[in-house]
mmCIF file of C-alpha atoms in Angstrom:
data_model
loop_
_atom_site.group_PDB
_atom_site.id
_atom_site.type_symbol
_atom_site.label_atom_id
_atom_site.label_comp_id
_atom_site.label_asym_id
_atom_site.label_seq_id
_atom_site.Cartn_x
_atom_site.Cartn_y
_atom_site.Cartn_z
ATOM 1 C CA ASP C 1 -19.257 10.524 10.256
ATOM 2 C CA ALA C 2 -19.961 10.407 6.852
ATOM 3 C CA LYS C 3 -19.539 13.403 4.500
ATOM 4 C CA THR C 4 -21.965 14.231 3.154
ATOM 5 C CA THR C 5 -23.235 15.936 -0.779
ATOM 6 C CA GLN C 6 -26.710 17.858 -1.790
ATOM 7 C CA PRO C 7 -28.131 20.096 -4.048
ATOM 8 C CA PRO C 8 -27.363 23.985 -2.861
ATOM 9 C CA SER C 9 -30.984 24.422 -4.077
ATOM 10 C CA MET C 10 -34.182 23.239 -5.899
ATOM 11 C CA ASP C 11 -37.517 24.576 -7.346
ATOM 12 C CA CYS C 12 -40.968 22.605 -6.072
ATOM 13 C CA ALA C 13 -44.374 23.241 -6.887
ATOM 14 C CA GLU C 14 -47.049 23.763 -4.533
ATOM 15 C CA GLY C 15 -48.688 20.296 -3.835
ATOM 16 C CA ARG C 16 -46.373 18.055 -6.323
ATOM 17 C CA ALA C 17 -43.880 15.910 -4.367
ATOM 18 C CA ALA C 18 -39.922 16.453 -3.608
ATOM 19 C CA ASN C 19 -37.264 14.737 -3.507
ATOM 20 C CA LEU C 20 -34.392 15.644 -2.921
ATOM 21 C CA PRO C 21 -31.282 13.721 -3.347
ATOM 22 C CA CYS C 22 -28.012 13.022 -0.913
ATOM 23 C CA ASN C 23 -25.169 11.966 -1.468
ATOM 24 C CA HIS C 24 -23.189 9.923 1.287
ATOM 25 C CA SER C 25 -20.473 6.995 -0.900
ATOM 26 C CA THR C 26 -18.662 6.773 2.154
ATOM 27 C CA ILE C 27 -21.013 5.988 4.541
ATOM 28 C CA SER C 28 -20.028 2.887 6.740
ATOM 29 C CA GLY C 29 -22.419 -0.128 7.940
ATOM 30 C CA ASN C 30 -23.184 2.249 11.379
ATOM 31 C CA GLU C 31 -24.743 5.113 10.247
ATOM 32 C CA TYR C 32 -27.700 6.187 9.985
ATOM 33 C CA VAL C 33 -29.040 9.399 7.940
ATOM 34 C CA TYR C 34 -31.245 12.055 9.234
ATOM 35 C CA TRP C 35 -33.024 14.453 7.968
ATOM 36 C CA TYR C 36 -33.065 18.565 9.822
ATOM 37 C CA ARG C 37 -34.686 20.930 7.851
ATOM 38 C CA GLN C 38 -34.432 24.442 8.583
ATOM 39 C CA ILE C 39 -37.095 27.426 8.029
ATOM 40 C CA HIS C 40 -36.261 31.391 7.878
ATOM 41 C CA SER C 41 -34.558 32.780 11.004
ATOM 42 C CA GLN C 42 -36.079 29.626 13.719
ATOM 43 C CA GLY C 43 -33.941 26.489 14.457
ATOM 44 C CA PRO C 44 -32.840 23.238 12.853
ATOM 45 C CA GLN C 45 -36.085 20.726 13.052
ATOM 46 C CA TYR C 46 -35.784 16.711 12.874
ATOM 47 C CA ILE C 47 -37.811 15.245 10.128
ATOM 48 C CA ILE C 48 -36.794 11.728 9.755
ATOM 49 C CA HIS C 49 -34.267 8.619 9.856
ATOM 50 C CA GLY C 50 -33.026 5.900 8.800
ATOM 51 C CA LEU C 51 -30.360 2.945 8.378
ATOM 52 C CA LYS C 52 -31.144 0.307 5.107
ATOM 53 C CA ASN C 53 -34.369 -0.111 4.894
ATOM 54 C CA ASN C 54 -37.426 2.757 3.255
ATOM 55 C CA GLU C 55 -38.766 4.689 6.535
ATOM 56 C CA THR C 56 -41.752 7.003 6.706
ATOM 57 C CA ASN C 57 -43.426 9.931 8.719
ATOM 58 C CA GLU C 58 -46.156 11.868 9.053
ATOM 59 C CA MET C 59 -44.250 14.543 7.285
ATOM 60 C CA ALA C 60 -41.413 12.967 5.308
ATOM 61 C CA SER C 61 -40.467 9.277 3.351
ATOM 62 C CA LEU C 62 -37.409 8.696 2.984
ATOM 63 C CA ILE C 63 -35.270 5.897 0.594
ATOM 64 C CA ILE C 64 -32.372 4.897 1.399
ATOM 65 C CA THR C 65 -30.480 2.991 -1.404
ATOM 66 C CA GLU C 66 -29.888 -0.569 -1.674
ATOM 67 C CA ASP C 67 -25.343 -0.035 -1.165
ATOM 68 C CA ARG C 68 -26.852 3.278 0.421
ATOM 69 C CA LYS C 69 -24.164 5.485 -0.279
ATOM 70 C CA SER C 70 -28.013 8.127 -1.460
ATOM 71 C CA SER C 71 -30.764 8.865 0.138
ATOM 72 C CA THR C 72 -33.722 11.047 -0.732
ATOM 73 C CA LEU C 73 -36.636 12.381 0.955
ATOM 74 C CA ILE C 74 -39.552 13.160 -0.475
ATOM 75 C CA LEU C 75 -42.326 15.499 0.745
ATOM 76 C CA PRO C 76 -45.207 14.327 -0.907
ATOM 77 C CA HIS C 77 -47.554 17.543 -1.231
ATOM 78 C CA ALA C 78 -45.035 20.201 -0.853
ATOM 79 C CA THR C 79 -46.263 23.353 0.245
ATOM 80 C CA LEU C 80 -45.217 26.519 0.282
ATOM 81 C CA ARG C 81 -44.652 26.355 4.198
ATOM 82 C CA ASP C 82 -41.752 23.699 3.377
ATOM 83 C CA THR C 83 -39.492 26.225 1.705
ATOM 84 C CA ALA C 84 -36.641 25.885 3.477
ATOM 85 C CA VAL C 85 -32.779 24.507 3.881
ATOM 86 C CA TYR C 86 -33.280 21.138 4.008
ATOM 87 C CA TYR C 87 -30.114 18.948 4.958
ATOM 88 C CA CYS C 88 -28.799 15.272 5.112
ATOM 89 C CA ILE C 89 -26.504 14.275 7.985
ATOM 90 C CA ALA C 90 -24.788 10.830 8.218
ATOM 91 C CA ILE C 91 -24.121 10.559 11.907
ATOM 92 C CA SER C 92 -23.034 6.956 14.118
ATOM 93 C CA ALA C 93 -25.065 4.940 15.684
ATOM 94 C CA ILE C 94 -21.839 4.358 18.310
ATOM 95 C CA ASN C 95 -22.507 8.071 19.239
ATOM 96 C CA THR C 96 -25.861 7.560 21.389
ATOM 97 C CA GLY C 97 -26.439 10.788 23.281
ATOM 98 C CA THR C 98 -23.393 12.278 25.770
ATOM 99 C CA ALA C 99 -20.870 12.441 22.435
ATOM 100 C CA SER C 100 -22.678 12.992 19.637
ATOM 101 C CA LYS C 101 -22.427 15.585 17.245
ATOM 102 C CA LEU C 102 -24.208 17.130 13.874
ATOM 103 C CA THR C 103 -21.916 18.035 11.488
ATOM 104 C CA PHE C 104 -24.389 20.721 9.322
ATOM 105 C CA GLY C 105 -23.244 21.109 5.467
ATOM 106 C CA THR C 106 -24.604 23.466 3.558
ATOM 107 C CA GLY C 107 -27.731 22.109 2.882
ATOM 108 C CA THR C 108 -30.356 21.999 -0.076
ATOM 109 C CA ARG C 109 -32.675 25.447 -0.183
ATOM 110 C CA LEU C 110 -35.926 23.375 -1.665
ATOM 111 C CA GLN C 111 -38.291 26.727 -2.640
ATOM 112 C CA VAL C 112 -41.930 25.699 -3.659
ATOM 113 C CA THR C 113 -44.071 27.731 -4.922
ATOM 114 C CA LEU C 114 -47.545 28.129 -6.756
ATOM 115 C CA ASP B 1 -44.838 23.986 25.986
ATOM 116 C CA THR B 2 -42.117 24.950 24.242
ATOM 117 C CA ALA B 3 -39.616 22.649 24.133
ATOM 118 C CA VAL B 4 -36.202 23.838 24.463
ATOM 119 C CA SER B 5 -36.696 28.125 24.510
ATOM 120 C CA GLN B 6 -33.250 31.200 24.938
ATOM 121 C CA THR B 7 -33.781 34.381 26.198
ATOM 122 C CA PRO B 8 -32.788 36.122 24.477
ATOM 123 C CA LYS B 9 -34.462 36.799 20.486
ATOM 124 C CA TYR B 10 -31.684 39.459 19.938
ATOM 125 C CA LEU B 11 -29.152 40.948 20.994
ATOM 126 C CA VAL B 12 -27.597 44.369 19.858
ATOM 127 C CA THR B 13 -23.734 45.081 22.089
ATOM 128 C CA GLN B 14 -20.916 46.307 21.743
ATOM 129 C CA MET B 15 -17.054 45.855 21.653
ATOM 130 C CA GLY B 16 -16.021 44.310 24.651
ATOM 131 C CA ASN B 17 -19.187 43.932 27.199
ATOM 132 C CA ASP B 18 -19.722 40.793 28.297
ATOM 133 C CA LYS B 19 -23.627 39.322 28.204
ATOM 134 C CA SER B 20 -25.080 36.014 29.075
ATOM 135 C CA ILE B 21 -27.417 33.685 26.443
ATOM 136 C CA LYS B 22 -29.928 31.164 28.462
ATOM 137 C CA CYS B 23 -31.566 27.987 27.613
ATOM 138 C CA GLU B 24 -33.543 26.067 29.444
ATOM 139 C CA GLN B 25 -35.188 23.038 28.278
ATOM 140 C CA ASN B 26 -38.022 20.734 29.223
ATOM 141 C CA LEU B 27 -37.372 18.150 27.888
ATOM 142 C CA GLY B 28 -35.927 15.700 30.864
ATOM 143 C CA HIS B 29 -33.275 15.492 28.370
ATOM 144 C CA ASP B 30 -29.413 15.161 29.743
ATOM 145 C CA THR B 31 -27.730 16.368 27.256
ATOM 146 C CA MET B 32 -27.175 20.229 25.657
ATOM 147 C CA TYR B 33 -26.130 21.676 22.968
ATOM 148 C CA TRP B 34 -25.182 25.197 21.614
ATOM 149 C CA TYR B 35 -24.129 25.960 18.422
ATOM 150 C CA LYS B 36 -23.404 29.040 16.551
ATOM 151 C CA GLN B 37 -24.654 29.823 12.822
ATOM 152 C CA ASP B 38 -22.380 32.716 10.870
ATOM 153 C CA SER B 39 -23.439 35.358 8.268
ATOM 154 C CA LYS B 40 -22.926 32.428 5.672
ATOM 155 C CA LYS B 41 -25.483 29.881 7.601
ATOM 156 C CA PHE B 42 -22.649 27.561 8.147
ATOM 157 C CA LEU B 43 -24.333 25.331 11.359
ATOM 158 C CA LYS B 44 -21.547 24.339 13.534
ATOM 159 C CA ILE B 45 -21.276 23.211 17.055
ATOM 160 C CA MET B 46 -19.708 24.821 20.270
ATOM 161 C CA PHE B 47 -20.841 23.303 23.159
ATOM 162 C CA SER B 48 -21.897 19.637 24.721
ATOM 163 C CA TYR B 49 -22.644 19.076 28.464
ATOM 164 C CA ASN B 50 -24.476 15.589 29.720
ATOM 165 C CA ASN B 51 -25.647 15.948 33.021
ATOM 166 C CA LYS B 52 -24.093 18.965 34.600
ATOM 167 C CA GLU B 53 -20.698 18.038 32.179
ATOM 168 C CA LEU B 54 -18.635 19.235 29.319
ATOM 169 C CA ILE B 55 -18.443 17.114 26.753
ATOM 170 C CA ILE B 56 -17.442 18.420 23.753
ATOM 171 C CA ASN B 57 -14.980 21.506 23.125
ATOM 172 C CA GLU B 58 -14.522 22.496 20.039
ATOM 173 C CA THR B 59 -12.042 24.630 20.567
ATOM 174 C CA VAL B 60 -14.011 27.342 21.303
ATOM 175 C CA PRO B 61 -12.054 30.332 22.336
ATOM 176 C CA ASN B 62 -11.421 30.861 25.395
ATOM 177 C CA ARG B 63 -14.758 33.810 25.792
ATOM 178 C CA PHE B 64 -16.992 32.278 25.252
ATOM 179 C CA SER B 65 -18.341 29.802 28.942
ATOM 180 C CA PRO B 66 -21.044 28.308 29.732
ATOM 181 C CA LYS B 67 -22.372 27.045 32.335
ATOM 182 C CA SER B 68 -24.857 24.299 32.737
ATOM 183 C CA PRO B 69 -26.367 24.822 36.925
ATOM 184 C CA ASP B 70 -28.265 21.998 36.439
ATOM 185 C CA LYS B 71 -29.564 19.447 33.790
ATOM 186 C CA ALA B 72 -32.419 21.519 32.308
ATOM 187 C CA HIS B 73 -30.175 24.471 31.979
ATOM 188 C CA LEU B 74 -27.191 25.601 29.652
ATOM 189 C CA ASN B 75 -26.511 29.338 29.231
ATOM 190 C CA LEU B 76 -23.882 30.508 27.352
ATOM 191 C CA HIS B 77 -21.474 33.827 28.614
ATOM 192 C CA ILE B 78 -19.494 36.084 26.375
ATOM 193 C CA ASN B 79 -16.754 37.987 27.481
ATOM 194 C CA SER B 80 -15.395 40.823 25.700
ATOM 195 C CA LEU B 81 -17.366 40.424 22.737
ATOM 196 C CA GLU B 82 -15.651 40.942 19.137
ATOM 197 C CA LEU B 83 -17.515 41.921 15.768
ATOM 198 C CA GLY B 84 -16.625 38.101 14.267
ATOM 199 C CA ASP B 85 -19.560 37.416 17.628
ATOM 200 C CA SER B 86 -22.593 38.597 15.242
ATOM 201 C CA ALA B 87 -24.045 35.635 15.146
ATOM 202 C CA VAL B 88 -27.776 33.615 15.492
ATOM 203 C CA TYR B 89 -26.517 31.110 18.894
ATOM 204 C CA PHE B 90 -29.369 28.355 18.640
ATOM 205 C CA CYS B 91 -29.750 25.687 21.643
ATOM 206 C CA ALA B 92 -30.268 21.885 21.179
ATOM 207 C CA SER B 93 -30.560 19.023 23.827
ATOM 208 C CA ILE B 94 -30.881 15.307 22.307
ATOM 209 C CA GLY B 95 -33.272 12.605 23.500
ATOM 210 C CA ARG B 96 -32.699 8.711 23.243
ATOM 211 C CA LEU B 97 -31.492 8.291 19.904
ATOM 212 C CA ALA B 98 -27.946 9.632 18.434
ATOM 213 C CA GLY B 99 -29.471 11.936 15.721
ATOM 214 C CA GLU B 100 -32.472 13.300 16.953
ATOM 215 C CA GLN B 101 -32.025 16.723 18.442
ATOM 216 C CA PHE B 102 -33.972 19.575 19.088
ATOM 217 C CA PHE B 103 -34.066 23.099 18.689
ATOM 218 C CA GLY B 104 -34.451 26.512 20.223
ATOM 219 C CA PRO B 105 -35.490 28.862 18.150
ATOM 220 C CA GLY B 106 -31.873 31.012 18.530
ATOM 221 C CA THR B 107 -30.592 34.007 19.661
ATOM 222 C CA ARG B 108 -29.611 36.466 16.796
ATOM 223 C CA LEU B 109 -26.072 38.646 17.985
ATOM 224 C CA THR B 110 -25.087 41.390 16.775
ATOM 225 C CA VAL B 111 -21.957 43.327 17.621
ATOM 226 C CA LEU B 112 -21.232 47.246 17.099
#
């Protein structure tokens, strides 16, 4: 699975959009980009994933560049409860089910402030 | 209902003791995992079981022995506990998607 690089920390004002970047320049054609977050002392939580098209769900939007070398997770209206460490992970679609494993990096610590 | 549950939430014990952590998922998933998150917050996979069969073992010391009595349960037994075993241990299960894992709330193990 491709290595991902994220800034160690970011701040965002409550109510504003939080844009979290991720670099995955060595991603291969069959690797998806997954985003998780870990709120303090809790288990990681799946947010969203994508292959090459932009994706949106009730939690966030995912923008993947056309060359797929980077992506941005967007929390459209950040709240204090969105303060967490956000992880970007590339995982091969081939490794489905039994053999898939998530390799967590250091992530981005997002601090949402009043 | 909690999808993935772990017991206990906290575990404090002495070096050399043997302890177990239990995990249960009610999602009907076939594959479950154990992860370890150390004091520096690095989250690393330890084991993966599919339908009671060991699939992944990430060079974890053999003091750690996972046991899966059925596909809804994956327990972790640790023998001869060491100071370096202090960490938060997370159980997870995986659904249809390769990367969508459901994590439990974690068990904070402290070895004194």
